[in-house]
CSV table of C-alpha atoms and ligand atoms in Angstrom, one decimal:
chain,number,residue,atom,x,y,z
I,1,MET,CA,0.0,0.0,0.0
I,2,SER,CA,1.2,3.5,-0.7
I,3,SER,CA,2.8,5.6,2.0
I,4,ASN,CA,1.1,8.9,1.1
I,5,THR,CA,-1.2,10.5,3.6
I,6,ASN,CA,-3.9,11.8,1.4
I,7,ALA,CA,-6.9,11.1,3.7
I,8,PHE,CA,-9.3,10.2,0.9
I,9,GLU,CA,-6.9,7.8,-0.7
I,10,MET,CA,-6.4,6.3,2.7
I,11,ALA,CA,-10.2,5.9,3.2
I,12,GLN,CA,-10.5,4.3,-0.3
I,13,SER,CA,-7.6,2.0,0.3
I,14,GLN,CA,-9.0,0.8,3.6
I,15,PHE,CA,-12.4,0.2,2.0
I,16,ASP,CA,-10.9,-1.6,-1.1
I,17,HIS,CA,-8.9,-3.9,1.2
I,18,VAL,CA,-12.1,-5.0,3.1
I,19,ALA,CA,-14.2,-5.0,-0.1
I,20,ASP,CA,-11.6,-7.5,-1.5
I,21,MET,CA,-11.9,-9.6,1.6
I,22,LEU,CA,-15.7,-9.6,1.4
I,23,ARG,CA,-15.6,-10.1,-2.4
I,24,LEU,CA,-18.0,-7.2,-2.7
I,25,ASP,CA,-19.9,-6.8,-5.9
I,26,PRO,CA,-18.1,-4.3,-8.2
I,27,GLU,CA,-21.3,-2.3,-8.8
I,28,VAL,CA,-21.8,-1.9,-5.0
I,29,ARG,CA,-18.1,-0.9,-4.7
I,30,GLU,CA,-18.6,1.8,-7.3
I,31,ILE,CA,-21.3,3.4,-5.2
I,32,LEU,CA,-19.5,3.2,-1.9
I,33,ARG,CA,-16.0,4.3,-3.0
I,34,TRP,CA,-17.2,7.8,-3.8
I,35,PRO,CA,-19.5,10.3,-2.2
I,36,LEU,CA,-23.0,10.5,-3.7
I,37,ARG,CA,-23.0,14.3,-3.6
I,38,GLU,CA,-20.6,17.1,-3.0
I,39,PHE,CA,-21.0,20.9,-2.9
I,40,HIS,CA,-18.1,23.4,-3.6
I,41,PHE,CA,-18.9,27.0,-2.9
I,42,ARG,CA,-17.4,30.4,-2.2
I,43,ILE,CA,-18.4,32.5,0.9
I,44,PRO,CA,-17.8,36.2,0.7
I,45,VAL,CA,-17.4,37.8,4.1
I,46,ARG,CA,-17.1,41.5,5.0
I,47,MET,CA,-14.2,41.8,7.4
I,48,ASP,CA,-14.1,44.2,10.3
I,49,ASP,CA,-11.6,46.5,8.5
I,50,GLY,CA,-14.1,46.9,5.6
I,51,THR,CA,-12.3,44.6,3.1
I,52,LEU,CA,-14.1,41.6,1.5
I,53,ARG,CA,-12.6,38.1,1.8
I,54,VAL,CA,-13.9,35.1,-0.1
I,55,PHE,CA,-13.5,31.7,1.6
I,56,GLN,CA,-13.7,28.3,0.0
I,57,GLY,CA,-16.3,26.0,1.5
I,58,TYR,CA,-17.3,22.4,1.0
I,59,ARG,CA,-20.0,20.0,2.0
I,60,VAL,CA,-19.8,16.3,1.1
I,61,GLN,CA,-22.6,13.8,1.5
I,62,HIS,CA,-21.2,10.3,1.1
I,63,ASN,CA,-24.1,7.9,1.6
I,64,ASP,CA,-27.6,8.4,3.1
I,65,ALA,CA,-29.0,4.9,2.6
I,66,ARG,CA,-29.4,4.5,6.4
I,67,GLY,CA,-30.8,8.0,7.1
I,68,PRO,CA,-29.9,11.7,6.8
I,69,ASN,CA,-26.2,12.5,6.4
I,70,LYS,CA,-24.4,13.5,9.5
I,71,GLY,CA,-21.0,15.1,10.2
I,72,GLY,CA,-19.1,18.0,11.4
I,73,ILE,CA,-17.8,21.2,9.7
I,74,ARG,CA,-14.1,21.7,10.0
I,75,PHE,CA,-12.4,25.2,9.8
I,76,HIS,CA,-8.8,24.6,9.0
I,77,PRO,CA,-6.2,26.4,6.9
I,78,ALA,CA,-5.0,23.1,5.3
I,79,GLU,CA,-8.6,21.9,4.5
I,80,THR,CA,-9.0,20.2,1.2
I,81,ILE,CA,-11.8,18.5,-0.7
I,82,ASP,CA,-10.1,15.2,-0.3
I,83,THR,CA,-10.0,15.6,3.5
I,84,VAL,CA,-13.7,16.4,3.5
I,85,ARG,CA,-14.5,13.4,1.2
I,86,ALA,CA,-12.5,11.1,3.5
I,87,LEU,CA,-14.2,12.4,6.7
I,88,ALA,CA,-17.7,12.1,5.1
I,89,THR,CA,-16.9,8.5,4.0
I,90,TRP,CA,-15.7,7.6,7.6
I,91,MET,CA,-19.0,9.2,8.9
I,92,THR,CA,-21.0,6.6,6.9
I,93,TRP,CA,-19.0,3.8,8.5
I,94,LYS,CA,-19.1,5.4,11.9
I,95,CYS,CA,-22.9,5.8,12.0
I,96,ALA,CA,-23.4,2.3,10.7
I,97,VAL,CA,-20.9,0.7,13.2
I,98,VAL,CA,-22.7,2.3,16.2
I,99,ASP,CA,-26.0,1.4,14.6
I,100,ILE,CA,-27.6,4.9,14.5
I,101,PRO,CA,-30.0,5.6,11.7
I,102,LEU,CA,-27.8,8.2,9.9
I,103,GLY,CA,-25.6,8.5,6.9
I,104,GLY,CA,-22.2,10.2,6.3
I,105,GLY,CA,-21.5,13.8,5.6
I,106,LYS,CA,-18.8,16.4,6.3
I,107,GLY,CA,-18.1,20.0,5.7
I,108,GLY,CA,-15.1,22.3,5.6
I,109,VAL,CA,-13.9,25.8,5.1
I,110,ILE,CA,-10.3,26.8,4.3
I,111,VAL,CA,-9.6,29.2,7.1
I,112,ASP,CA,-7.6,29.6,10.3
I,113,PRO,CA,-10.4,30.6,12.7
I,114,ALA,CA,-7.9,32.0,15.2
I,115,THR,CA,-7.3,34.8,12.7
I,116,LEU,CA,-10.9,35.9,12.7
I,117,THR,CA,-12.8,38.2,15.2
I,118,ASN,CA,-16.1,36.9,16.7
I,119,GLY,CA,-18.1,39.1,14.3
I,120,GLU,CA,-16.1,37.8,11.3
I,121,LYS,CA,-16.7,34.2,12.5
I,122,GLU,CA,-20.4,34.8,12.8
I,123,ARG,CA,-20.7,36.2,9.3
I,124,LEU,CA,-18.7,33.3,7.9
I,125,VAL,CA,-20.8,30.6,9.5
I,126,ARG,CA,-24.0,32.4,8.5
I,127,GLY,CA,-22.6,32.6,5.0
I,128,TYR,CA,-21.9,28.9,5.0
I,129,ILE,CA,-25.6,28.2,5.8
I,130,GLN,CA,-26.8,30.7,3.2
I,131,LYS,CA,-25.0,28.7,0.6
I,132,MET,CA,-26.1,25.2,1.9
I,133,TRP,CA,-29.5,25.6,3.6
I,134,LYS,CA,-31.5,24.0,0.8
I,135,ASN,CA,-29.4,20.9,1.0
I,136,ILE,CA,-29.2,20.4,4.7
I,137,GLY,CA,-31.7,20.0,7.5
I,138,PRO,CA,-33.0,17.3,9.9
I,139,ARG,CA,-34.3,15.1,7.0
I,140,GLN,CA,-31.3,15.7,4.7
I,141,ASP,CA,-28.0,16.4,6.3
I,142,VAL,CA,-27.2,17.6,9.8
I,143,PRO,CA,-23.9,19.4,10.4
I,144,ALA,CA,-22.0,19.6,13.7
I,145,PRO,CA,-18.8,21.0,15.1
I,146,ASP,CA,-15.3,19.6,14.3
I,147,VAL,CA,-11.8,20.9,14.4
I,148,GLY,CA,-11.9,24.7,14.5
I,149,THR,CA,-15.6,25.1,15.1
I,150,THR,CA,-17.5,25.6,18.4
I,151,PRO,CA,-20.9,25.2,20.0
I,152,GLN,CA,-21.4,29.0,19.6
I,153,MET,CA,-20.9,28.7,15.9
I,154,MET,CA,-23.4,25.9,15.7
I,155,GLY,CA,-25.9,28.2,17.6
I,156,TRP,CA,-25.4,30.8,14.9
I,157,MET,CA,-25.8,28.2,12.1
I,158,MET,CA,-29.0,26.9,13.6
I,159,ASP,CA,-30.3,30.5,13.9
I,160,GLU,CA,-29.5,31.3,10.3
I,161,TYR,CA,-31.2,28.0,9.1
I,162,SER,CA,-34.3,28.8,11.2
I,163,LEU,CA,-34.4,32.4,9.8
I,164,LEU,CA,-34.1,31.2,6.2
I,165,THR,CA,-36.7,28.4,6.5
I,166,GLY,CA,-39.0,30.5,8.7
I,167,GLU,CA,-39.3,27.7,11.3
I,168,PHE,CA,-37.4,27.1,14.5
I,169,THR,CA,-35.5,24.0,13.6
I,170,PRO,CA,-33.0,23.1,16.3
I,171,GLY,CA,-32.5,19.6,14.8
I,172,ALA,CA,-30.8,21.1,11.6
I,173,ILE,CA,-27.5,21.4,13.5
I,174,THR,CA,-26.1,19.5,16.5
I,175,GLY,CA,-23.4,20.4,18.9
I,176,LYS,CA,-25.3,23.5,19.9
I,177,PRO,CA,-24.8,25.2,23.2
I,178,VAL,CA,-26.9,23.8,26.1
I,179,GLY,CA,-29.9,26.0,26.6
I,180,ASN,CA,-30.1,26.6,22.8
I,181,GLY,CA,-31.1,23.1,21.8
I,182,GLY,CA,-27.8,21.4,22.8
I,183,SER,CA,-27.6,18.2,24.7
I,184,LEU,CA,-26.0,17.8,28.1
I,185,GLY,CA,-23.0,15.5,27.8
I,186,ARG,CA,-22.1,16.5,24.2
I,187,THR,CA,-18.9,18.3,25.1
I,188,GLU,CA,-17.4,15.3,26.7
I,189,ALA,CA,-19.1,12.7,24.5
I,190,THR,CA,-16.3,11.9,22.1
I,191,GLY,CA,-13.5,11.8,24.6
I,192,TYR,CA,-15.5,9.7,27.1
I,193,GLY,CA,-16.6,7.4,24.2
I,194,VAL,CA,-12.9,6.8,23.4
I,195,ILE,CA,-12.5,5.8,27.1
I,196,PHE,CA,-15.5,3.5,27.1
I,197,SER,CA,-13.9,1.6,24.2
I,198,VAL,CA,-10.4,1.7,25.9
I,199,ARG,CA,-12.1,0.1,28.9
I,200,GLU,CA,-13.6,-2.7,26.8
I,201,ALA,CA,-10.2,-3.2,25.0
I,202,LEU,CA,-8.3,-3.5,28.4
I,203,LYS,CA,-11.0,-5.9,29.7
I,204,HIS,CA,-10.6,-8.1,26.6
I,205,LEU,CA,-6.8,-8.2,27.1
I,206,GLY,CA,-7.2,-8.9,30.8
I,207,LEU,CA,-5.4,-5.6,31.8
I,208,ASP,CA,-6.2,-3.7,35.0
I,209,PRO,CA,-6.8,0.0,33.9
I,210,THR,CA,-5.6,1.3,37.3
I,211,THR,CA,-2.1,0.0,36.6
I,212,CYS,CA,-2.1,1.4,33.0
I,213,LYS,CA,-0.4,4.5,31.6
I,214,ALA,CA,-1.5,6.4,28.5
I,215,SER,CA,0.1,8.9,26.2
I,216,ILE,CA,-2.3,11.2,24.3
I,217,GLN,CA,-1.7,13.3,21.2
I,218,GLY,CA,-3.6,16.6,21.2
I,219,PHE,CA,-5.2,18.6,23.9
I,220,GLY,CA,-8.5,19.8,22.3
I,221,ASN,CA,-12.0,18.7,22.8
I,222,VAL,CA,-11.5,14.9,22.2
I,223,SER,CA,-8.1,14.6,23.9
I,224,GLN,CA,-9.0,16.7,27.0
I,225,TYR,CA,-12.0,14.5,27.8
I,226,ALA,CA,-10.1,11.3,26.9
I,227,THR,CA,-7.4,12.4,29.3
I,228,ILE,CA,-10.0,13.2,32.1
I,229,GLY,CA,-11.8,10.0,31.4
I,230,PHE,CA,-8.7,7.8,31.4
I,231,ILE,CA,-7.8,9.2,34.9
I,232,GLU,CA,-11.3,9.7,36.5
I,233,ILE,CA,-13.4,6.9,34.9
I,234,LEU,CA,-10.7,4.2,34.5
I,235,GLY,CA,-8.3,5.2,37.4
I,236,GLY,CA,-5.2,5.1,35.1
I,237,THR,CA,-2.3,7.6,34.7
I,238,VAL,CA,-1.7,9.9,31.7
I,239,VAL,CA,2.0,10.7,31.3
I,240,CYS,CA,1.7,13.3,28.5
I,241,VAL,CA,-0.5,15.2,26.0
I,242,SER,CA,0.7,17.2,23.0
I,243,PHE,CA,-0.5,20.3,21.1
I,244,TRP,CA,0.2,22.5,18.0
I,245,ASP,CA,1.7,25.9,18.9
I,246,ARG,CA,0.4,28.5,16.4
I,247,GLU,CA,3.1,31.0,17.1
I,248,ASP,CA,6.1,28.6,16.8
I,249,ARG,CA,4.3,26.7,14.0
I,250,ALA,CA,5.5,23.5,15.7
I,251,SER,CA,4.0,20.8,18.0
I,252,TYR,CA,5.1,20.0,21.5
I,253,THR,CA,4.6,17.2,24.1
I,254,VAL,CA,3.9,18.2,27.7
I,255,SER,CA,4.9,15.5,30.1
I,256,LYS,CA,5.0,14.5,33.7
I,257,GLU,CA,6.1,10.9,34.3
I,258,ASP,CA,4.0,10.4,37.5
I,259,GLY,CA,0.9,11.7,35.8
I,260,ILE,CA,-0.4,15.0,34.4
I,261,ASP,CA,-3.3,17.0,36.0
I,262,PRO,CA,-5.7,17.6,33.1
I,263,HIS,CA,-7.8,20.2,35.0
I,264,PHE,CA,-4.6,22.3,35.6
I,265,LEU,CA,-3.5,21.9,32.0
I,266,LYS,CA,-7.0,22.8,30.8
I,267,SER,CA,-6.8,26.0,32.8
I,268,ILE,CA,-3.8,27.1,30.8
I,269,THR,CA,-5.1,26.0,27.4
I,270,ASP,CA,-6.8,28.3,24.9
I,271,GLN,CA,-10.0,27.5,23.0
I,272,TYR,CA,-8.0,26.0,20.1
I,273,GLY,CA,-6.2,23.5,22.3
I,274,SER,CA,-2.8,25.3,22.6
I,275,ILE,CA,-1.2,25.0,26.0
I,276,ASP,CA,0.8,27.9,27.6
I,277,LYS,CA,4.3,26.3,27.6
I,278,ASN,CA,5.8,28.7,30.1
I,279,LYS,CA,3.0,28.2,32.7
I,280,ALA,CA,3.3,24.4,32.2
I,281,LYS,CA,7.1,24.5,32.6
I,282,ALA,CA,6.7,26.7,35.8
I,283,ALA,CA,4.4,24.0,37.2
I,284,GLY,CA,7.0,21.3,36.8
I,285,TYR,CA,6.0,19.9,33.4
I,286,VAL,CA,8.6,18.9,30.8
I,287,ILE,CA,8.2,20.3,27.3
I,288,GLU,CA,9.5,17.9,24.6
I,289,ASP,CA,9.3,17.9,20.8
I,290,GLY,CA,6.0,17.1,19.1
I,291,ASP,CA,6.7,13.5,18.3
I,292,ALA,CA,7.8,12.5,21.9
I,293,TRP,CA,4.3,11.4,22.8
I,294,ILE,CA,4.5,8.4,20.4
I,295,SER,CA,7.7,6.8,22.0
I,296,LYS,CA,6.6,6.8,25.6
I,297,ASP,CA,6.7,3.6,27.5
I,298,VAL,CA,3.0,3.3,28.1
I,299,ASP,CA,0.2,0.7,27.8
I,300,VAL,CA,-2.2,2.8,25.7
I,301,LEU,CA,-1.6,5.3,22.9
I,302,ILE,CA,-4.4,7.7,22.0
I,303,PRO,CA,-3.8,9.8,18.9
I,304,ALA,CA,-6.5,12.5,19.2
I,305,ALA,CA,-5.3,15.4,17.1
I,306,MET,CA,-5.2,15.1,13.3
I,307,GLU,CA,-5.0,12.5,10.5
I,308,GLY,CA,-1.8,10.8,9.3
I,309,GLN,CA,0.1,11.1,12.6
I,310,ILE,CA,1.0,7.4,12.9
I,311,ASN,CA,2.8,6.9,9.6
I,312,ALA,CA,5.7,5.0,8.0
I,313,ASP,CA,8.2,7.2,10.0
I,314,THR,CA,6.5,7.5,13.4
I,315,VAL,CA,5.2,3.9,13.7
I,316,GLN,CA,8.8,2.7,14.3
I,317,LYS,CA,9.0,4.8,17.4
I,318,ILE,CA,6.1,3.1,19.2
I,319,SER,CA,7.4,1.5,22.5
I,320,LYS,CA,7.3,-2.3,23.0
I,321,THR,CA,5.2,-1.6,26.1
I,322,VAL,CA,2.2,-0.5,24.1
I,323,ARG,CA,-0.7,-2.9,24.1
I,324,VAL,CA,-3.6,-0.7,22.8
I,325,ILE,CA,-3.9,2.1,20.2
I,326,ALA,CA,-7.2,3.9,20.6
I,327,GLU,CA,-7.8,6.2,17.6
I,328,GLY,CA,-9.5,9.3,19.0
I,329,ALA,CA,-8.8,11.3,15.8
I,330,ASN,CA,-10.2,10.5,12.4
I,331,GLY,CA,-7.6,8.7,10.2
I,332,PRO,CA,-4.6,9.1,12.5
I,333,THR,CA,-2.9,5.9,11.0
I,334,THR,CA,-1.8,5.5,7.4
I,335,PRO,CA,-2.3,2.1,5.7
I,336,ASP,CA,1.5,1.3,5.8
I,337,ALA,CA,1.7,2.0,9.5
I,338,ASP,CA,-1.4,-0.2,9.9
I,339,VAL,CA,0.6,-3.1,8.5
I,340,VAL,CA,3.3,-2.6,11.2
I,341,ILE,CA,0.7,-2.3,14.0
I,342,LYS,CA,-1.0,-5.5,12.8
I,343,GLU,CA,2.3,-7.4,12.6
I,344,ARG,CA,3.3,-6.3,16.1
I,345,GLY,CA,0.0,-7.6,17.5
I,346,ILE,CA,-1.0,-4.2,19.1
I,347,PHE,CA,-4.8,-4.2,19.8
I,348,LEU,CA,-6.3,-1.3,17.7
I,349,VAL,CA,-9.6,0.4,18.4
I,350,PRO,CA,-10.2,1.9,14.9
I,351,ASP,CA,-11.2,5.6,14.6
I,352,PHE,CA,-14.8,5.2,13.4
I,353,LEU,CA,-15.6,2.9,16.3
I,354,CYS,CA,-13.4,4.6,18.9
I,355,ASN,CA,-14.6,8.2,18.4
I,356,ALA,CA,-18.2,7.4,17.6
I,357,GLY,CA,-19.4,8.7,20.9
I,358,GLY,CA,-19.6,12.2,19.5
I,359,VAL,CA,-21.9,11.4,16.7
I,360,THR,CA,-23.9,9.1,19.0
I,361,VAL,CA,-24.7,12.0,21.4
I,362,SER,CA,-25.2,14.3,18.4
I,363,TYR,CA,-27.9,11.8,17.3
I,364,PHE,CA,-29.4,11.9,20.8
I,365,GLU,CA,-29.4,15.7,20.6
I,366,GLY,CA,-31.4,15.5,17.4
I,367,VAL,CA,-33.8,13.0,19.0
I,368,GLN,CA,-34.3,15.4,22.0
I,369,ASN,CA,-34.8,18.3,19.6
I,370,ASP,CA,-37.5,16.3,17.8
I,371,MET,CA,-39.2,15.4,21.1
I,372,ASN,CA,-38.6,18.9,22.6
I,373,PHE,CA,-37.8,17.0,25.8
I,374,TYR,CA,-34.4,16.9,27.3
I,375,TRP,CA,-32.5,14.1,29.2
I,376,THR,CA,-30.1,14.6,32.1
I,377,ARG,CA,-26.3,14.3,31.6
I,378,GLU,CA,-26.3,11.0,33.4
I,379,GLU,CA,-29.1,9.6,31.1
I,380,VAL,CA,-27.2,10.8,28.0
I,381,LEU,CA,-23.8,9.3,29.0
I,382,GLU,CA,-25.4,6.0,30.1
I,383,LYS,CA,-27.1,5.7,26.7
I,384,GLU,CA,-23.8,6.6,25.0
I,385,ASP,CA,-22.0,4.0,27.0
I,386,ASN,CA,-24.5,1.3,26.0
I,387,LYS,CA,-24.2,2.2,22.3
I,388,MET,CA,-20.4,2.3,22.4
I,389,THR,CA,-20.1,-1.0,24.4
I,390,SER,CA,-22.4,-2.9,22.0
I,391,ALA,CA,-20.6,-1.5,19.0
I,392,PHE,CA,-17.3,-2.5,20.4
I,393,LYS,CA,-18.7,-6.0,21.1
I,394,ALA,CA,-20.1,-6.4,17.6
I,395,VAL,CA,-16.7,-5.5,16.1
I,396,LEU,CA,-14.7,-7.6,18.5
I,397,ASP,CA,-17.0,-10.6,17.8
I,398,MET,CA,-16.5,-10.1,14.1
I,399,SER,CA,-12.7,-9.8,14.5
I,400,LEU,CA,-12.5,-13.1,16.5
I,401,LYS,CA,-15.0,-14.9,14.3
I,402,GLU,CA,-13.2,-14.0,11.0
I,403,ASN,CA,-9.7,-13.8,12.6
I,404,VAL,CA,-9.2,-10.3,11.2
I,405,TYR,CA,-7.7,-7.0,12.4
I,406,MET,CA,-10.1,-4.8,14.3
I,407,ARG,CA,-10.1,-2.1,11.6
I,408,ASP,CA,-11.1,-4.7,9.0
I,409,ALA,CA,-13.8,-6.1,11.4
I,410,ALA,CA,-15.3,-2.6,11.9
I,411,TYR,CA,-15.5,-2.1,8.1
I,412,MET,CA,-17.1,-5.5,7.8
I,413,VAL,CA,-19.8,-4.7,10.3
I,414,ALA,CA,-20.4,-1.2,8.8
I,415,ILE,CA,-20.3,-2.2,5.2
I,416,ALA,CA,-22.8,-5.0,5.7
I,417,ARG,CA,-25.3,-2.6,7.4
I,418,VAL,CA,-25.0,0.0,4.7
I,419,VAL,CA,-25.3,-2.6,1.9
I,420,LYS,CA,-28.3,-4.1,3.6
I,421,ALA,CA,-30.0,-0.6,3.7
I,422,MET,CA,-29.2,0.0,0.0
I,423,GLU,CA,-30.7,-3.4,-0.9
I,424,LEU,CA,-33.9,-2.7,1.2
I,425,ARG,CA,-34.3,0.7,-0.5
I,426,GLY,CA,-33.9,-0.9,-3.9
I,427,TRP,CA,-30.7,1.0,-4.9
I,428,ILE,CA,-28.8,-2.2,-5.7
C,501,NAD,P1,-9.6,20.4,18.5
C,501,NAD,O1,-9.4,21.5,17.5
C,501,NAD,O2,-10.5,20.7,19.7
C,501,NAD,O3,-8.2,19.9,19.1
C,501,NAD,C1,-7.2,19.5,18.3
C,501,NAD,C2,-6.0,19.4,19.2
C,501,NAD,O4,-4.9,18.8,18.4
C,501,NAD,C3,-5.4,20.7,19.7
C,501,NAD,O5,-4.9,20.6,21.0
C,501,NAD,C4,-4.3,21.0,18.7
C,501,NAD,O6,-3.3,21.9,19.3
C,501,NAD,C5,-3.7,19.6,18.5
C,501,NAD,N1,-2.9,19.4,17.3
C,501,NAD,C6,-3.2,19.8,16.0
C,501,NAD,N2,-2.2,19.4,15.2
C,501,NAD,C7,-1.3,18.8,16.0
C,501,NAD,C8,-0.1,18.2,15.8
C,501,NAD,N3,0.5,18.1,14.5
C,501,NAD,N4,0.6,17.6,16.8
C,501,NAD,C9,0.1,17.7,18.1
C,501,NAD,N5,-1.1,18.2,18.3
C,501,NAD,C10,-1.8,18.8,17.3
C,501,NAD,O7,-10.2,19.1,17.7
C,501,NAD,P2,-11.0,17.9,18.3
C,501,NAD,O8,-12.5,18.2,18.1
C,501,NAD,O9,-10.5,17.5,19.6
C,501,NAD,O10,-10.7,16.8,17.1
C,501,NAD,C11,-9.5,16.1,17.2
C,501,NAD,C12,-9.7,14.9,16.2
C,501,NAD,O11,-10.8,14.1,16.6
C,501,NAD,C13,-9.9,15.2,14.7
C,501,NAD,O12,-9.3,14.2,13.9
C,501,NAD,C14,-11.4,15.2,14.6
C,501,NAD,O13,-11.9,15.0,13.3
C,501,NAD,C15,-11.7,14.0,15.5
C,501,NAD,N6,-13.1,13.9,16.0
C,501,NAD,C16,-13.6,14.9,16.7
C,501,NAD,C17,-14.9,14.8,17.3
C,501,NAD,C18,-15.5,15.8,18.1
C,501,NAD,O14,-16.7,15.6,18.6
C,501,NAD,N7,-14.9,16.9,18.4
C,501,NAD,C19,-15.6,13.6,17.0
C,501,NAD,C20,-15.1,12.6,16.3
C,501,NAD,C21,-13.8,12.8,15.8
């Protein structure tokens, strides 16, 4: 397999590999290898200084056989149509593997949100909805936050959609602020979901989580709550997290061998997941280079930052002590690194299973919006845990039954469910 890290080529390569194993019909493959629909559009925004900037936006709808498309909108300076296609494709598999009645979508804008004022951000997200509103909504495609977008931005998007349609429609967007149609438990849902699946993986391997150490890449939404969950839900120790420093244009690892304090680190982290290095150093943390997280002598590695981070170069640095890799991020492992992980017998919890807690609670948010009745945080997290645990079990059972790698098993479960829905709808 190729060593490049184009995310969509990775997504297609993973799919092709399992399609070969399943001897999937070529006509069915032709549908599933590509998104069914994609939108490319330009969003003009009046900046605070009076100038006009035009941003490139995308929305990709991969497959809606099982229900309306679902997936976040990412604001990132390195966004590309191929990243959005890959993420939309993974959303189809993610919703299918946790068995929620939704399809796969994803959106993106090429922008560094940290360079915009609040007013500029609001005009940009409203502009995104003005371009897309006819092709999204609770019965078509439901956006949500992702890297670079926030609950407040989702609130503005929901408002713009409601203004344009003339109906209060909270279920058009999820990840909204609580009190504005948002669900309790959504903020921590993805990170905690990662931890529910790590708990099941450790149980399967017969490891006691209270004696386990983890190393985590990133310190944004997913990684912060994965860190808190690893310590507070499982009773384990997290020896480091990492982050991208905008000013230095470099990544760093922030370590403490006897265990980091995520609440302290959170208090010195900005809204984009960048930690104040000087304050961390003053509190006794060691600042290392950005790749240091991957070579730590830990039991569990949790890449929870960006795609392509475990690749042909970095995979060789993984310590012999590592028993579990839990992919909090989407697409953190390239196909050639996958081969090495498989050969070394490290237990992998693949991305679209591992980080499915976010979309699961987004789905619960939409359900609560439809009912106009809201559950407590405990009810939401318990329902999420049940979904994540049964999805993990379905994939593990498939992996043991067919004697295949966990990523391949997750694809087998997901592809079978999507193909079944396409058959029942008469598409194939
Ligand atoms: P975020 O923007 O809140 O945080 C990203 C973190 O990664 C930040 O701390 C940033 O500094 C760090 N980072 C970025 N590049 C890095 C690098 N090269 N090295 C080290 N650290 C780096 O984003 P998030 O919402 O936590 O999402 C993280 C990943 O999880 C993405 O792949 C996203 O698609 C995926 N994901 C997110 C959700 C969700 O609900 N937020 C759900 C499913 C999957």
